[in-house]
Amino acid sequence: MSGEAGRSEKGVVSMKTLLKGGTVVTESGPKRANVLVDGEKIAGVGRLLSGGERTVDVSGCLLFPGFIDAHTHFDLDVAGTTTADNFETGSRAALRGGTTTVIDFACPNKGESLQHGLDLWHAKAGGHTWCDYGFHMTIDDWNDSIRAELPNMFAAGISSFKMYLTYPAMMIGDRDIYLALKRLKALGGIAGFHCENAGVIDGMIAERKAAGELGVCSHPRTRPQYLEAEAVARLLRIAQAADCPVIIVHLTNHEALEEVRRARARGQTVYVETCPQYLLLDENRYFSEDYSQAARYVCAPPLRNRAEQKFLWEGLKKGEIQTISTDHCSFTLAQKDMGREDFTKIPGGLPGVETRGELIYSAGVAQHRINLTTMGKVLSENPARLYGLYPRKGTLRPGSDADIVVYDPGASHVIRAADCVANVDYNPYEGFVTCGGIRQVWLRGRLAVENGRVLGTPEGQYMVRGKSAL
């Protein structure tokens, strides 16, 4: 071992570490290279690179930039309850799964200021978060006060926002979406949208209730994929009028993706996110005769027909879908039981931050649906660029944060809820056999996870984000 000790920004002597013998997943493709870490930063990447007080042998392993999950819901009050995972438990699970940065949603209620929502989420996350973190800001009101607050959000490091075309407590209507997009464009911001047709869904729900069809199977039947596609199409026409780029979050099916293709053909800039549940799970889960088995998969939009998975994987391979986030919104089985007599009372959402990386490698790379470069882009580089974190995050190059996932293709195992650390008593992927597994996770140069064991204490930092650069 060789090399000199460096000093971190705080003046504390730091140890240089050489990760030797691995394959680094870069933006241009995988390459054999060593990675030198100095303090919190990457000091060098190269095949003949040497130095460091300590050397870590990662031969045979893949080195990814730390994964970024840009769609989580920790400590969220919703559906008459609160998500099972708060920032401490959720971020710990994220870190164990290779996610070194999450971007959660600050959610003020109607009538509350954006600053109130931001202050509340800082109080929830500060000092409790294991990985680095940032916030999107939800816009569920639009008035002069909200409009006037937007520059302050950018100054606070928030450059991305979220709006809903469903859920009465969060919707603001087409007119206000148009006005909000115009203002965000002027400020250089970007917004993501949950797209489902709220009015028709409510009508379908009323019909099911009137017929006494209150079981879990009514959930997918009242939220068909063509109503997601309709909302995507409508949103994209509003964005066309505002001449503003937008993000479609948790897209689930080919009809919705086709609307994105049409908008892009018109010259619009549209980014697309999907989630592991839509790539690996299907709507048959809702038709189990066991309520508990069916209810645990309720989310919105719902899981789709298995045939849709092929279209999503192809969209990822072609670069039509830019990111894979989880929409991690976890509830215990007892919480899911709230809807036993009425499917509309089942809290919607699935856990996912702990398993995303291993699932995408196993079902994507190992099955030749996508390659390593695409996996690195959709889990790391693209979300970093899209949400103003690049090049500090999302890449392994000198000067970037030393957020590194060491993936061992030979460490296959079975996913079991009993082995996970998320605050949930089930796992949607129970029994799934992975192809390989995460050996280590480094967070800003510190070994934070080794062989499934989360080390140290919550040391996540708030990320002040810049403007989108994808």
CSV table of C-alpha atoms in Angstrom, one decimal:
chain,number,residue,atom,x,y,z
A,1,MET,CA,0.0,0.0,0.0
A,2,SER,CA,1.3,3.5,-0.8
A,3,GLY,CA,0.2,7.1,-1.1
A,4,GLU,CA,-0.2,10.1,1.1
A,5,ALA,CA,-3.0,10.9,3.4
A,6,GLY,CA,-5.2,13.8,2.1
A,7,ARG,CA,-7.3,16.3,4.0
A,8,SER,CA,-11.0,16.7,3.7
A,9,GLU,CA,-12.7,20.0,3.4
A,10,LYS,CA,-13.2,20.0,7.2
A,11,GLY,CA,-9.4,19.6,7.7
A,12,VAL,CA,-9.6,16.0,9.0
A,13,VAL,CA,-7.0,13.6,7.7
A,14,SER,CA,-8.6,11.2,5.2
A,15,MET,CA,-7.4,7.9,3.9
A,16,LYS,CA,-6.9,7.2,0.2
A,17,THR,CA,-8.5,4.0,-0.9
A,18,LEU,CA,-7.9,2.1,-4.1
A,19,LEU,CA,-10.7,-0.2,-5.4
A,20,LYS,CA,-8.7,-2.6,-7.5
A,21,GLY,CA,-9.5,-5.1,-10.2
A,22,GLY,CA,-13.1,-4.3,-11.0
A,23,THR,CA,-15.1,-3.3,-14.1
A,24,VAL,CA,-16.3,0.3,-14.0
A,25,VAL,CA,-19.6,1.0,-15.6
A,26,THR,CA,-19.0,4.3,-17.4
A,27,GLU,CA,-21.2,6.5,-19.6
A,28,SER,CA,-19.4,5.1,-22.7
A,29,GLY,CA,-19.5,1.5,-21.6
A,30,PRO,CA,-17.9,-0.9,-19.0
A,31,LYS,CA,-14.1,-0.9,-18.7
A,32,ARG,CA,-11.6,-2.6,-16.5
A,33,ALA,CA,-10.2,0.1,-14.2
A,34,ASN,CA,-9.1,0.8,-10.7
A,35,VAL,CA,-10.8,3.6,-8.8
A,36,LEU,CA,-8.9,5.8,-6.4
A,37,VAL,CA,-10.9,7.5,-3.6
A,38,ASP,CA,-9.5,10.5,-1.7
A,39,GLY,CA,-11.7,11.6,1.2
A,40,GLU,CA,-15.2,12.0,-0.1
A,41,LYS,CA,-14.2,12.3,-3.8
A,42,ILE,CA,-13.0,10.2,-6.6
A,43,ALA,CA,-9.4,11.1,-7.3
A,44,GLY,CA,-8.8,8.9,-10.4
A,45,VAL,CA,-10.1,6.1,-12.6
A,46,GLY,CA,-7.6,4.0,-14.6
A,47,ARG,CA,-6.4,0.6,-15.4
A,48,LEU,CA,-2.8,1.2,-14.2
A,49,LEU,CA,-3.9,3.5,-11.3
A,50,SER,CA,-2.2,2.7,-8.0
A,51,GLY,CA,-1.7,4.4,-4.6
A,52,GLY,CA,-3.7,4.6,-1.4
A,53,GLU,CA,-3.2,3.6,2.2
A,54,ARG,CA,-5.6,0.8,1.7
A,55,THR,CA,-6.5,-1.4,-1.2
A,56,VAL,CA,-9.8,-3.2,-1.6
A,57,ASP,CA,-9.8,-6.1,-4.0
A,58,VAL,CA,-13.0,-5.9,-6.1
A,59,SER,CA,-11.8,-8.4,-8.8
A,60,GLY,CA,-14.7,-9.9,-10.8
A,61,CYS,CA,-17.1,-7.2,-9.6
A,62,LEU,CA,-18.9,-4.4,-11.4
A,63,LEU,CA,-18.5,-0.8,-10.1
A,64,PHE,CA,-21.6,1.4,-10.7
A,65,PRO,CA,-22.0,5.0,-9.7
A,66,GLY,CA,-24.2,5.2,-6.6
A,67,PHE,CA,-27.8,4.6,-7.6
A,68,ILE,CA,-30.3,7.5,-7.4
A,69,ASP,CA,-33.9,7.0,-6.6
A,70,ALA,CA,-35.7,10.1,-7.6
A,71,HIS,CA,-39.2,8.9,-6.5
A,72,THR,CA,-39.7,8.0,-2.9
A,73,HIS,CA,-42.4,8.8,-0.3
A,74,PHE,CA,-41.0,8.5,3.2
A,75,ASP,CA,-43.0,9.6,6.3
A,76,LEU,CA,-46.0,10.6,4.2
A,77,ASP,CA,-49.5,11.0,5.7
A,78,VAL,CA,-51.8,9.6,3.1
A,79,ALA,CA,-55.0,7.5,2.9
A,80,GLY,CA,-55.8,8.0,6.6
A,81,THR,CA,-52.4,6.6,7.7
A,82,THR,CA,-48.7,7.2,7.5
A,83,THR,CA,-46.2,5.3,5.3
A,84,ALA,CA,-44.4,2.5,7.2
A,85,ASP,CA,-41.0,3.8,6.3
A,86,ASN,CA,-39.8,7.2,7.6
A,87,PHE,CA,-36.6,8.8,6.5
A,88,GLU,CA,-34.5,6.7,8.8
A,89,THR,CA,-35.8,3.3,7.9
A,90,GLY,CA,-36.5,4.1,4.3
A,91,SER,CA,-33.1,5.6,3.6
A,92,ARG,CA,-31.3,2.8,5.4
A,93,ALA,CA,-33.1,0.3,3.1
A,94,ALA,CA,-32.2,2.4,0.1
A,95,LEU,CA,-28.5,2.5,1.1
A,96,ARG,CA,-28.5,-1.3,1.6
A,97,GLY,CA,-29.8,-1.6,-2.0
A,98,GLY,CA,-27.1,0.6,-3.5
A,99,THR,CA,-29.1,3.8,-3.6
A,100,THR,CA,-26.8,6.6,-2.3
A,101,THR,CA,-29.2,9.5,-3.1
A,102,VAL,CA,-33.0,9.7,-2.8
A,103,ILE,CA,-35.2,12.6,-3.9
A,104,ASP,CA,-38.4,12.6,-1.9
A,105,PHE,CA,-41.4,14.8,-2.2
A,106,ALA,CA,-42.1,17.7,0.1
A,107,CYS,CA,-45.9,17.8,0.1
A,108,PRO,CA,-47.6,20.8,1.6
A,109,ASN,CA,-51.4,20.5,1.8
A,110,LYS,CA,-53.8,22.8,0.0
A,111,GLY,CA,-53.8,26.1,1.7
A,112,GLU,CA,-50.2,25.7,3.0
A,113,SER,CA,-47.2,27.5,1.6
A,114,LEU,CA,-44.4,25.7,-0.3
A,115,GLN,CA,-42.0,26.9,2.4
A,116,HIS,CA,-44.1,25.2,5.1
A,117,GLY,CA,-43.8,21.9,3.1
A,118,LEU,CA,-40.1,22.3,2.7
A,119,ASP,CA,-39.5,23.1,6.4
A,120,LEU,CA,-41.6,20.1,7.4
A,121,TRP,CA,-39.7,17.7,5.2
A,122,HIS,CA,-36.3,19.1,6.4
A,123,ALA,CA,-37.5,18.4,9.9
A,124,LYS,CA,-38.4,14.8,8.9
A,125,ALA,CA,-35.2,14.1,7.2
A,126,GLY,CA,-32.5,16.1,8.9
A,127,GLY,CA,-30.1,14.0,11.0
A,128,HIS,CA,-32.1,10.8,10.3
A,129,THR,CA,-31.2,9.9,6.7
A,130,TRP,CA,-28.6,7.3,5.9
A,131,CYS,CA,-28.0,8.3,2.2
A,132,ASP,CA,-27.8,11.7,0.6
A,133,TYR,CA,-31.2,13.3,-0.2
A,134,GLY,CA,-33.0,16.0,-1.9
A,135,PHE,CA,-36.7,17.1,-2.3
A,136,HIS,CA,-39.1,17.7,-5.2
A,137,MET,CA,-41.8,20.2,-4.3
A,138,THR,CA,-45.4,19.2,-4.9
A,139,ILE,CA,-47.7,21.9,-6.3
A,140,ASP,CA,-51.2,21.1,-5.3
A,141,ASP,CA,-52.3,24.7,-5.1
A,142,TRP,CA,-51.8,27.5,-7.7
A,143,ASN,CA,-52.3,31.1,-6.7
A,144,ASP,CA,-50.3,34.3,-6.5
A,145,SER,CA,-48.6,33.3,-3.2
A,146,ILE,CA,-47.4,30.0,-4.6
A,147,ARG,CA,-46.2,31.6,-7.7
A,148,ALA,CA,-44.2,34.2,-5.7
A,149,GLU,CA,-42.6,31.4,-3.7
A,150,LEU,CA,-41.1,29.5,-6.6
A,151,PRO,CA,-37.8,31.5,-6.8
A,152,ASN,CA,-37.2,30.8,-3.2
A,153,MET,CA,-37.5,27.1,-3.9
A,154,PHE,CA,-34.8,27.3,-6.5
A,155,ALA,CA,-32.6,29.2,-4.0
A,156,ALA,CA,-33.2,26.3,-1.5
A,157,GLY,CA,-31.9,23.8,-4.0
A,158,ILE,CA,-35.3,22.6,-5.4
A,159,SER,CA,-35.5,22.7,-9.2
A,160,SER,CA,-38.1,20.0,-9.8
A,161,PHE,CA,-41.8,19.9,-9.0
A,162,LYS,CA,-44.7,17.4,-9.0
A,163,MET,CA,-48.3,17.8,-10.1
A,164,TYR,CA,-51.2,15.4,-10.2
A,165,LEU,CA,-53.9,14.8,-12.8
A,166,THR,CA,-55.7,12.6,-10.2
A,167,TYR,CA,-56.5,12.7,-6.5
A,168,PRO,CA,-58.8,15.6,-5.5
A,169,ALA,CA,-56.6,16.7,-2.6
A,170,MET,CA,-53.7,17.2,-5.0
A,171,MET,CA,-55.1,18.2,-8.3
A,172,ILE,CA,-55.0,21.8,-9.5
A,173,GLY,CA,-56.7,21.5,-12.9
A,174,ASP,CA,-55.6,22.0,-16.5
A,175,ARG,CA,-55.7,25.9,-16.4
A,176,ASP,CA,-53.4,26.0,-13.4
A,177,ILE,CA,-51.1,23.3,-14.8
A,178,TYR,CA,-50.6,25.4,-17.9
A,179,LEU,CA,-49.9,28.5,-15.8
A,180,ALA,CA,-47.5,26.7,-13.5
A,181,LEU,CA,-45.6,25.2,-16.4
A,182,LYS,CA,-45.2,28.6,-18.0
A,183,ARG,CA,-43.8,30.0,-14.8
A,184,LEU,CA,-41.5,26.9,-14.3
A,185,LYS,CA,-40.2,27.3,-17.8
A,186,ALA,CA,-39.3,30.9,-17.1
A,187,LEU,CA,-37.4,29.9,-14.0
A,188,GLY,CA,-35.6,26.9,-15.6
A,189,GLY,CA,-37.5,24.3,-13.6
A,190,ILE,CA,-39.1,21.0,-14.6
A,191,ALA,CA,-42.2,19.1,-13.4
A,192,GLY,CA,-43.2,15.5,-13.2
A,193,PHE,CA,-46.8,14.4,-13.5
A,194,HIS,CA,-48.9,11.5,-12.2
A,195,CYS,CA,-51.2,10.9,-15.2
A,196,GLU,CA,-54.5,9.2,-14.8
A,197,ASN,CA,-58.0,10.4,-15.8
A,198,ALA,CA,-59.5,11.2,-12.4
A,199,GLY,CA,-63.1,11.9,-13.5
A,200,VAL,CA,-63.6,8.6,-15.4
A,201,ILE,CA,-61.9,6.6,-12.7
A,202,ASP,CA,-64.2,8.1,-10.1
A,203,GLY,CA,-67.2,7.2,-12.3
A,204,MET,CA,-66.0,3.6,-12.7
A,205,ILE,CA,-65.4,3.3,-8.9
A,206,ALA,CA,-68.9,4.5,-8.3
A,207,GLU,CA,-70.3,1.8,-10.7
A,208,ARG,CA,-68.3,-0.9,-8.9
A,209,LYS,CA,-69.5,0.2,-5.5
A,210,ALA,CA,-73.1,0.4,-6.6
A,211,ALA,CA,-72.7,-3.2,-7.9
A,212,GLY,CA,-71.2,-4.3,-4.6
A,213,GLU,CA,-67.9,-5.2,-6.2
A,214,LEU,CA,-65.6,-4.0,-3.4
A,215,GLY,CA,-62.8,-6.6,-3.7
A,216,VAL,CA,-59.2,-5.9,-4.6
A,217,CYS,CA,-59.8,-7.0,-8.2
A,218,SER,CA,-61.9,-3.8,-8.8
A,219,HIS,CA,-58.8,-1.7,-8.3
A,220,PRO,CA,-57.2,-2.5,-11.7
A,221,ARG,CA,-60.6,-2.6,-13.4
A,222,THR,CA,-61.3,1.0,-12.4
A,223,ARG,CA,-57.9,2.3,-13.4
A,224,PRO,CA,-57.4,0.9,-17.0
A,225,GLN,CA,-54.3,1.7,-18.9
A,226,TYR,CA,-56.1,3.7,-21.6
A,227,LEU,CA,-57.1,6.2,-18.9
A,228,GLU,CA,-53.4,6.6,-18.1
A,229,ALA,CA,-52.7,7.1,-21.8
A,230,GLU,CA,-55.5,9.6,-22.1
A,231,ALA,CA,-54.1,11.7,-19.2
A,232,VAL,CA,-50.6,11.5,-20.7
A,233,ALA,CA,-51.9,12.7,-24.0
A,234,ARG,CA,-53.8,15.6,-22.4
A,235,LEU,CA,-50.8,16.6,-20.2
A,236,LEU,CA,-48.5,16.6,-23.2
A,237,ARG,CA,-50.9,18.9,-25.1
A,238,ILE,CA,-50.9,21.3,-22.1
A,239,ALA,CA,-47.1,21.1,-22.1
A,240,GLN,CA,-47.1,21.8,-25.8
A,241,ALA,CA,-49.2,24.9,-25.2
A,242,ALA,CA,-46.8,26.0,-22.4
A,243,ASP,CA,-43.8,25.1,-24.5
A,244,CYS,CA,-42.3,23.4,-21.5
A,245,PRO,CA,-40.5,20.1,-21.0
A,246,VAL,CA,-42.1,17.6,-18.6
A,247,ILE,CA,-41.6,14.3,-17.0
A,248,ILE,CA,-44.1,11.4,-17.0
A,249,VAL,CA,-43.5,9.5,-13.7
A,250,HIS,CA,-44.2,5.8,-13.2
A,251,LEU,CA,-45.4,5.1,-16.8
A,252,THR,CA,-46.8,1.6,-17.1
A,253,ASN,CA,-47.8,0.7,-20.6
A,254,HIS,CA,-47.3,0.9,-24.3
A,255,GLU,CA,-50.4,3.1,-25.0
A,256,ALA,CA,-49.0,5.8,-22.7
A,257,LEU,CA,-45.5,5.5,-24.2
A,258,GLU,CA,-47.0,5.9,-27.7
A,259,GLU,CA,-48.4,9.3,-26.6
A,260,VAL,CA,-44.9,10.2,-25.6
A,261,ARG,CA,-43.6,9.2,-29.0
A,262,ARG,CA,-46.2,11.4,-30.7
A,263,ALA,CA,-45.2,14.4,-28.6
A,264,ARG,CA,-41.6,13.9,-29.3
A,265,ALA,CA,-42.3,13.6,-33.0
A,266,ARG,CA,-44.0,17.1,-32.6
A,267,GLY,CA,-40.7,18.4,-31.2
A,268,GLN,CA,-41.6,18.3,-27.5
A,269,THR,CA,-39.1,17.4,-24.8
A,270,VAL,CA,-40.6,14.6,-22.6
A,271,TYR,CA,-38.8,12.5,-20.1
A,272,VAL,CA,-40.2,9.2,-18.9
A,273,GLU,CA,-39.8,7.2,-15.6
A,274,THR,CA,-40.9,3.7,-15.0
A,275,CYS,CA,-40.6,1.4,-11.9
A,276,PRO,CA,-39.5,-2.1,-11.1
A,277,GLN,CA,-43.0,-3.3,-10.3
A,278,TYR,CA,-44.2,-2.5,-13.8
A,279,LEU,CA,-41.2,-4.4,-15.3
A,280,LEU,CA,-41.5,-7.5,-13.1
A,281,LEU,CA,-45.0,-7.9,-11.7
A,282,ASP,CA,-48.4,-8.1,-13.4
A,283,GLU,CA,-52.0,-7.6,-12.6
A,284,ASN,CA,-52.7,-11.3,-11.9
A,285,ARG,CA,-51.6,-10.5,-8.3
A,286,TYR,CA,-54.9,-8.6,-7.8
A,287,PHE,CA,-57.0,-11.7,-8.5
A,288,SER,CA,-55.8,-13.9,-5.7
A,289,GLU,CA,-58.6,-15.2,-3.5
A,290,ASP,CA,-56.5,-14.3,-0.5
A,291,TYR,CA,-57.2,-10.7,0.3
A,292,SER,CA,-53.9,-10.1,2.0
A,293,GLN,CA,-52.0,-11.5,-1.0
A,294,ALA,CA,-53.9,-9.3,-3.4
A,295,ALA,CA,-54.0,-6.1,-1.4
A,296,ARG,CA,-50.3,-5.8,-0.8
A,297,TYR,CA,-49.8,-5.0,-4.6
A,298,VAL,CA,-52.3,-2.2,-4.7
A,299,CYS,CA,-50.6,0.9,-6.2
A,300,ALA,CA,-51.5,3.6,-8.7
A,301,PRO,CA,-51.3,3.3,-11.5
A,302,PRO,CA,-51.9,-0.4,-10.9
A,303,LEU,CA,-49.8,-3.3,-12.2
A,304,ARG,CA,-50.6,-4.1,-15.8
A,305,ASN,CA,-50.9,-7.1,-18.1
A,306,ARG,CA,-47.7,-9.1,-18.4
A,307,ALA,CA,-47.4,-8.3,-22.1
A,308,GLU,CA,-46.8,-4.6,-21.2
A,309,GLN,CA,-43.4,-5.5,-19.6
A,310,LYS,CA,-41.9,-6.3,-23.0
A,311,PHE,CA,-42.8,-2.8,-24.2
A,312,LEU,CA,-41.2,-1.1,-21.2
A,313,TRP,CA,-38.0,-3.1,-21.5
A,314,GLU,CA,-37.8,-2.2,-25.1
A,315,GLY,CA,-38.4,1.4,-24.2
A,316,LEU,CA,-35.5,1.3,-21.8
A,317,LYS,CA,-33.2,-0.4,-24.4
A,318,LYS,CA,-34.0,2.2,-27.0
A,319,GLY,CA,-33.6,5.1,-24.6
A,320,GLU,CA,-37.3,6.1,-24.8
A,321,ILE,CA,-37.5,5.7,-21.0
A,322,GLN,CA,-34.9,7.6,-19.2
A,323,THR,CA,-35.1,6.5,-15.5
A,324,ILE,CA,-36.2,3.7,-13.2
A,325,SER,CA,-37.3,4.9,-9.8
A,326,THR,CA,-39.3,3.0,-7.3
A,327,ASP,CA,-42.2,5.1,-6.1
A,328,HIS,CA,-41.4,3.6,-2.8
A,329,CYS,CA,-44.5,4.1,-0.7
A,330,SER,CA,-44.6,1.4,1.9
A,331,PHE,CA,-47.3,0.1,4.2
A,332,THR,CA,-47.6,-2.9,6.5
A,333,LEU,CA,-50.0,-5.7,5.9
A,334,ALA,CA,-52.1,-4.4,8.8
A,335,GLN,CA,-52.3,-1.0,7.0
A,336,LYS,CA,-53.3,-2.7,3.8
A,337,ASP,CA,-56.0,-4.4,5.7
A,338,MET,CA,-57.8,-1.1,6.0
A,339,GLY,CA,-59.5,-1.8,2.6
A,340,ARG,CA,-60.8,-5.3,3.3
A,341,GLU,CA,-64.4,-4.1,3.0
A,342,ASP,CA,-63.7,-1.4,0.3
A,343,PHE,CA,-60.9,-1.5,-2.2
A,344,THR,CA,-60.7,2.3,-2.4
A,345,LYS,CA,-59.5,2.4,1.3
A,346,ILE,CA,-56.4,0.2,0.6
A,347,PRO,CA,-53.4,2.5,1.0
A,348,GLY,CA,-51.7,2.5,-2.4
A,349,GLY,CA,-48.0,1.9,-2.8
A,350,LEU,CA,-45.2,-0.7,-2.7
A,351,PRO,CA,-41.8,-0.9,-1.0
A,352,GLY,CA,-38.9,-1.0,-3.5
A,353,VAL,CA,-35.8,1.0,-2.6
A,354,GLU,CA,-34.0,-2.0,-1.1
A,355,THR,CA,-34.2,-4.3,-4.1
A,356,ARG,CA,-34.2,-2.1,-7.2
A,357,GLY,CA,-30.6,-2.5,-8.2
A,358,GLU,CA,-30.5,-6.3,-7.9
A,359,LEU,CA,-33.8,-6.6,-9.7
A,360,ILE,CA,-32.8,-4.5,-12.7
A,361,TYR,CA,-29.5,-6.3,-13.0
A,362,SER,CA,-31.1,-9.7,-12.7
A,363,ALA,CA,-34.2,-9.2,-14.9
A,364,GLY,CA,-32.6,-6.7,-17.2
A,365,VAL,CA,-28.8,-7.2,-17.7
A,366,ALA,CA,-28.6,-10.9,-16.9
A,367,GLN,CA,-31.6,-11.6,-19.2
A,368,HIS,CA,-30.1,-9.4,-22.0
A,369,ARG,CA,-33.0,-7.0,-22.0
A,370,ILE,CA,-30.7,-4.1,-21.4
A,371,ASN,CA,-26.9,-3.8,-21.1
A,372,LEU,CA,-24.7,-2.6,-18.3
A,373,THR,CA,-24.4,0.9,-19.8
A,374,THR,CA,-28.2,1.3,-20.0
A,375,MET,CA,-28.5,0.1,-16.4
A,376,GLY,CA,-25.9,2.7,-15.3
A,377,LYS,CA,-27.7,5.4,-17.2
A,378,VAL,CA,-31.3,4.8,-15.9
A,379,LEU,CA,-30.3,4.2,-12.3
A,380,SER,CA,-27.5,6.8,-11.9
A,381,GLU,CA,-26.4,9.1,-14.7
A,382,ASN,CA,-29.8,10.1,-16.2
A,383,PRO,CA,-31.5,10.9,-12.8
A,384,ALA,CA,-28.4,12.9,-11.8
A,385,ARG,CA,-28.5,14.9,-15.1
A,386,LEU,CA,-32.3,15.3,-15.0
A,387,TYR,CA,-32.5,16.5,-11.5
A,388,GLY,CA,-29.5,18.8,-11.3
A,389,LEU,CA,-27.0,16.6,-9.5
A,390,TYR,CA,-24.5,15.8,-12.3
A,391,PRO,CA,-21.5,15.5,-12.2
A,392,ARG,CA,-21.4,15.5,-8.4
A,393,LYS,CA,-23.5,12.4,-8.6
A,394,GLY,CA,-24.3,9.8,-11.3
A,395,THR,CA,-20.8,9.2,-12.6
A,396,LEU,CA,-17.5,7.7,-11.5
A,397,ARG,CA,-14.9,10.3,-12.6
A,398,PRO,CA,-12.4,12.5,-10.8
A,399,GLY,CA,-14.0,15.2,-8.7
A,400,SER,CA,-17.3,13.4,-8.3
A,401,ASP,CA,-18.6,12.1,-5.0
A,402,ALA,CA,-17.2,8.7,-4.2
A,403,ASP,CA,-20.6,7.0,-4.3
A,404,ILE,CA,-19.9,3.5,-5.5
A,405,VAL,CA,-21.9,0.3,-5.8
A,406,VAL,CA,-19.7,-2.9,-5.9
A,407,TYR,CA,-21.9,-5.5,-7.6
A,408,ASP,CA,-20.8,-9.1,-7.4
A,409,PRO,CA,-22.4,-11.1,-10.3
A,410,GLY,CA,-21.6,-14.3,-8.4
A,411,ALA,CA,-23.5,-13.5,-5.2
A,412,SER,CA,-26.9,-14.8,-6.2
A,413,HIS,CA,-29.5,-15.1,-3.5
A,414,VAL,CA,-33.2,-15.3,-2.8
A,415,ILE,CA,-35.1,-12.1,-1.9
A,416,ARG,CA,-36.9,-12.6,1.4
A,417,ALA,CA,-38.7,-10.0,3.5
A,418,ALA,CA,-37.1,-11.5,6.6
A,419,ASP,CA,-33.7,-10.5,5.3
A,420,CYS,CA,-34.6,-6.9,4.4
A,421,VAL,CA,-34.3,-3.8,6.6
A,422,ALA,CA,-37.3,-1.8,5.3
A,423,ASN,CA,-40.0,-1.3,8.0
A,424,VAL,CA,-42.4,-3.6,6.1
A,425,ASP,CA,-43.5,-7.1,6.9
A,426,TYR,CA,-43.6,-8.3,3.3
A,427,ASN,CA,-41.6,-7.9,0.1
A,428,PRO,CA,-43.4,-7.7,-3.3
A,429,TYR,CA,-40.6,-9.8,-4.8
A,430,GLU,CA,-40.5,-12.6,-2.2
A,431,GLY,CA,-38.8,-15.7,-3.5
A,432,PHE,CA,-37.2,-13.9,-6.5
A,433,VAL,CA,-33.8,-15.4,-7.2
A,434,THR,CA,-31.3,-12.7,-8.1
A,435,CYS,CA,-28.3,-12.9,-10.5
A,436,GLY,CA,-25.6,-11.6,-8.3
A,437,GLY,CA,-25.9,-9.2,-5.4
A,438,ILE,CA,-24.5,-6.0,-3.9
A,439,ARG,CA,-21.2,-6.6,-2.1
A,440,GLN,CA,-20.4,-3.1,-1.0
A,441,VAL,CA,-21.8,0.4,-1.1
A,442,TRP,CA,-19.6,3.5,-0.6
A,443,LEU,CA,-21.2,6.8,0.3
A,444,ARG,CA,-18.9,9.8,-0.3
A,445,GLY,CA,-15.8,7.6,0.2
A,446,ARG,CA,-17.0,5.8,3.3
A,447,LEU,CA,-17.8,2.1,3.3
A,448,ALA,CA,-21.5,2.2,4.2
A,449,VAL,CA,-22.7,-1.3,3.4
A,450,GLU,CA,-20.8,-4.6,3.3
A,451,ASN,CA,-22.4,-7.9,2.5
A,452,GLY,CA,-25.8,-6.7,3.3
A,453,ARG,CA,-24.8,-5.1,6.6
A,454,VAL,CA,-25.4,-1.3,6.9
A,455,LEU,CA,-22.5,0.3,8.7
A,456,GLY,CA,-22.1,3.4,10.8
A,457,THR,CA,-24.8,6.0,11.5
A,458,PRO,CA,-27.1,8.2,9.4
A,459,GLU,CA,-24.7,10.6,7.6
A,460,GLY,CA,-26.8,11.6,4.7
A,461,GLN,CA,-26.4,15.2,3.4
A,462,TYR,CA,-29.1,17.4,1.9
A,463,MET,CA,-28.3,18.0,-1.8
A,464,VAL,CA,-28.8,21.5,-3.1
A,465,ARG,CA,-29.7,20.7,-6.7
A,466,GLY,CA,-29.2,22.8,-9.9
A,467,LYS,CA,-31.2,22.9,-13.0
A,468,SER,CA,-31.9,19.9,-15.3
A,469,ALA,CA,-29.1,19.0,-17.7
A,470,LEU,CA,-30.2,15.8,-19.3
